[in-house]
Tab-separated table of C-alpha atoms in Angstrom:
chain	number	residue	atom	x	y	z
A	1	UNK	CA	95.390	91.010	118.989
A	2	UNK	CA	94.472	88.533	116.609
A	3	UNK	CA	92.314	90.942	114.485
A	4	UNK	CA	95.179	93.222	114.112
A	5	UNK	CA	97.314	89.943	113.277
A	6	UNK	CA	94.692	89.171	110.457
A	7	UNK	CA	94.469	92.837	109.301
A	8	UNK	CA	97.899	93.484	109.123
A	9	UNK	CA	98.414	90.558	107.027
A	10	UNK	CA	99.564	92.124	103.057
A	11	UNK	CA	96.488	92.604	101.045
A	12	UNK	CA	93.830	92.033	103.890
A	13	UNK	CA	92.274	95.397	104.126
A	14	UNK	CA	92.341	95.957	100.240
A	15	UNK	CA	90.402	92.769	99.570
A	16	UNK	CA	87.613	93.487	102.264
A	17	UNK	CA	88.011	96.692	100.943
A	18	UNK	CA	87.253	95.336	97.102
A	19	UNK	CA	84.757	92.717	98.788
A	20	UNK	CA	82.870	95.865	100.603
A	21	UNK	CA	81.740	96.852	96.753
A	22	UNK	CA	79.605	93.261	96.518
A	23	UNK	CA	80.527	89.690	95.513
A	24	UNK	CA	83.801	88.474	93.513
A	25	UNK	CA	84.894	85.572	91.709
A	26	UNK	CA	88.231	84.721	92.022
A	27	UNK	CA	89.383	86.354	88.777
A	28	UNK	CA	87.489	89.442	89.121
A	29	UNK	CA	88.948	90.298	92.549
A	30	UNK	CA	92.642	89.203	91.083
A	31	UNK	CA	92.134	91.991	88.566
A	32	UNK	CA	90.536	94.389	90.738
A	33	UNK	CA	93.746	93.417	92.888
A	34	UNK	CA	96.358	94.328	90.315
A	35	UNK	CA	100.285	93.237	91.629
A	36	UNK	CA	98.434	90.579	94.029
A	37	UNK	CA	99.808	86.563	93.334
A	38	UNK	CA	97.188	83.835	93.194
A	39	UNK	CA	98.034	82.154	96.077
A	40	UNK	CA	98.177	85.494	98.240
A	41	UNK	CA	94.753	86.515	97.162
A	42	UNK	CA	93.620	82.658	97.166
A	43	UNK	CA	95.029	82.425	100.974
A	44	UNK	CA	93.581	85.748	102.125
A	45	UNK	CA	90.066	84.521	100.648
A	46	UNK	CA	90.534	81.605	102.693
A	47	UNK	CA	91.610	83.060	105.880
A	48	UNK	CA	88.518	85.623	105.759
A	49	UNK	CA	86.432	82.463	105.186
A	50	UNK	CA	87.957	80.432	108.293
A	51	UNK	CA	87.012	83.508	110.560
A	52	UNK	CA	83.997	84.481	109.450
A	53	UNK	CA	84.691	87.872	107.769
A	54	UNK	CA	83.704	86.481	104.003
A	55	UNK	CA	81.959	83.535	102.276
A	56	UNK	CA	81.116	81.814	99.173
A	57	UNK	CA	77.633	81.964	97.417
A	58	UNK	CA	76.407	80.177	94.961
A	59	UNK	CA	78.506	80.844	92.428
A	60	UNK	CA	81.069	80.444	94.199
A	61	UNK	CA	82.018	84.351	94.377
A	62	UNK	CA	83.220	85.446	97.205
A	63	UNK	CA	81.481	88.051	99.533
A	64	UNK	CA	81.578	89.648	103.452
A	65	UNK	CA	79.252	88.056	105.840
A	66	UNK	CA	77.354	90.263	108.269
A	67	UNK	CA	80.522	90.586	110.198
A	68	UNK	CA	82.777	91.588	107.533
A	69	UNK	CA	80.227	94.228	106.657
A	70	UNK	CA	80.512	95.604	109.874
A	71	UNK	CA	84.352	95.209	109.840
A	72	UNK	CA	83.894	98.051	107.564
A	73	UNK	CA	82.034	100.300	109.906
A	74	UNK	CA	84.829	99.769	112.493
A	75	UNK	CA	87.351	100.659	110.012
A	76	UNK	CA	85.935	103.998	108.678
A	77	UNK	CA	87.077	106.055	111.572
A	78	UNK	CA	90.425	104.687	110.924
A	79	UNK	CA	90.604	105.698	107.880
A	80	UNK	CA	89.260	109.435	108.510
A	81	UNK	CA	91.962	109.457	111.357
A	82	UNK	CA	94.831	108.165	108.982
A	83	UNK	CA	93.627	111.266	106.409
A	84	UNK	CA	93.872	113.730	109.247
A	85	UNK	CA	97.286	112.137	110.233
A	86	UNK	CA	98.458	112.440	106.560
A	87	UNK	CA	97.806	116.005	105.936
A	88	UNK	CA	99.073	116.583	109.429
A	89	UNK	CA	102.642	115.118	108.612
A	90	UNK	CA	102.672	116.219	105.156
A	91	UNK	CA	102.401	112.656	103.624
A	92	UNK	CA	100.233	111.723	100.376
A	93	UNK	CA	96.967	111.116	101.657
A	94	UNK	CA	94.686	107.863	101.111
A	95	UNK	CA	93.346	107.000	97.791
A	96	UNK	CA	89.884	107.501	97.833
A	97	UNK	CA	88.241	104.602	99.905
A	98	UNK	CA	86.126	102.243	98.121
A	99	UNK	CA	81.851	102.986	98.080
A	100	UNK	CA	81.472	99.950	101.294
A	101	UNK	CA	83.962	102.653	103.310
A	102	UNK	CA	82.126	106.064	102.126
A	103	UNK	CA	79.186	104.378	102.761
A	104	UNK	CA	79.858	102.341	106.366
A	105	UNK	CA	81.451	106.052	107.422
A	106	UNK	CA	77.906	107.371	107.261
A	107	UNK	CA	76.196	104.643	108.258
A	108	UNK	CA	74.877	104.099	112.104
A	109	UNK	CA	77.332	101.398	113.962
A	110	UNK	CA	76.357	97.721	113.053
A	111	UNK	CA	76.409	95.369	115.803
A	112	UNK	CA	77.476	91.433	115.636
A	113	UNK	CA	75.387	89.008	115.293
């Protein structure tokens, strides 16, 4: 339950999502991130830090850790379900999911650490 509670949160999927395509500063993933505030994107950052899911370099850019990564290879049947849902109920379908999801969708399952 607590992954769905962090996953649910507004913005959390798009910014693993725009973390998936490789490491962001802070003002790179707030323009990638269009309509996002400062201190949503600047909490989210945190709470994927505090878990695990994302982490600093250097440079102080932000990027997934193993774990995040393979976040993203949980998610990608979710997402092919929630296109099949969409055309099934007639709604507008997803926008095209970022490179990390095309590419964990055809990728083998990771396992944890």
């Amino acid at each position: 339950m607590a992954a769905f509670d962090l996953l649910g949160r507004r913005w959390m999927l798009r910014i693993i999502g725009e973390l998936g395509e490789g490491p962001l500063g802070f003002n790179e993933a707030q323009r990638r991130l269009d309509g996002v505030s400062s201190s949503v994107l600047a909490t989210r950052l945190r709470e994927l830090a505090a878990v695990g899911l994302a982490e600093t370099d250097a440079t102080g850019a932000y990027r997934l850790t193993h774990v995040g990564t393979s976040l993203l290879v949980a998610l990608a049947p979710l997402w092919a379900w929630s296109d099949e849902w969409a055309t099934a109920t007639g709604a507008e379908p997803n926008p095209a999911p970022s490179t990390a999801l095309t590419e964990a969708i055809t990728r083998p399952t990771a396992s944890l650490p």
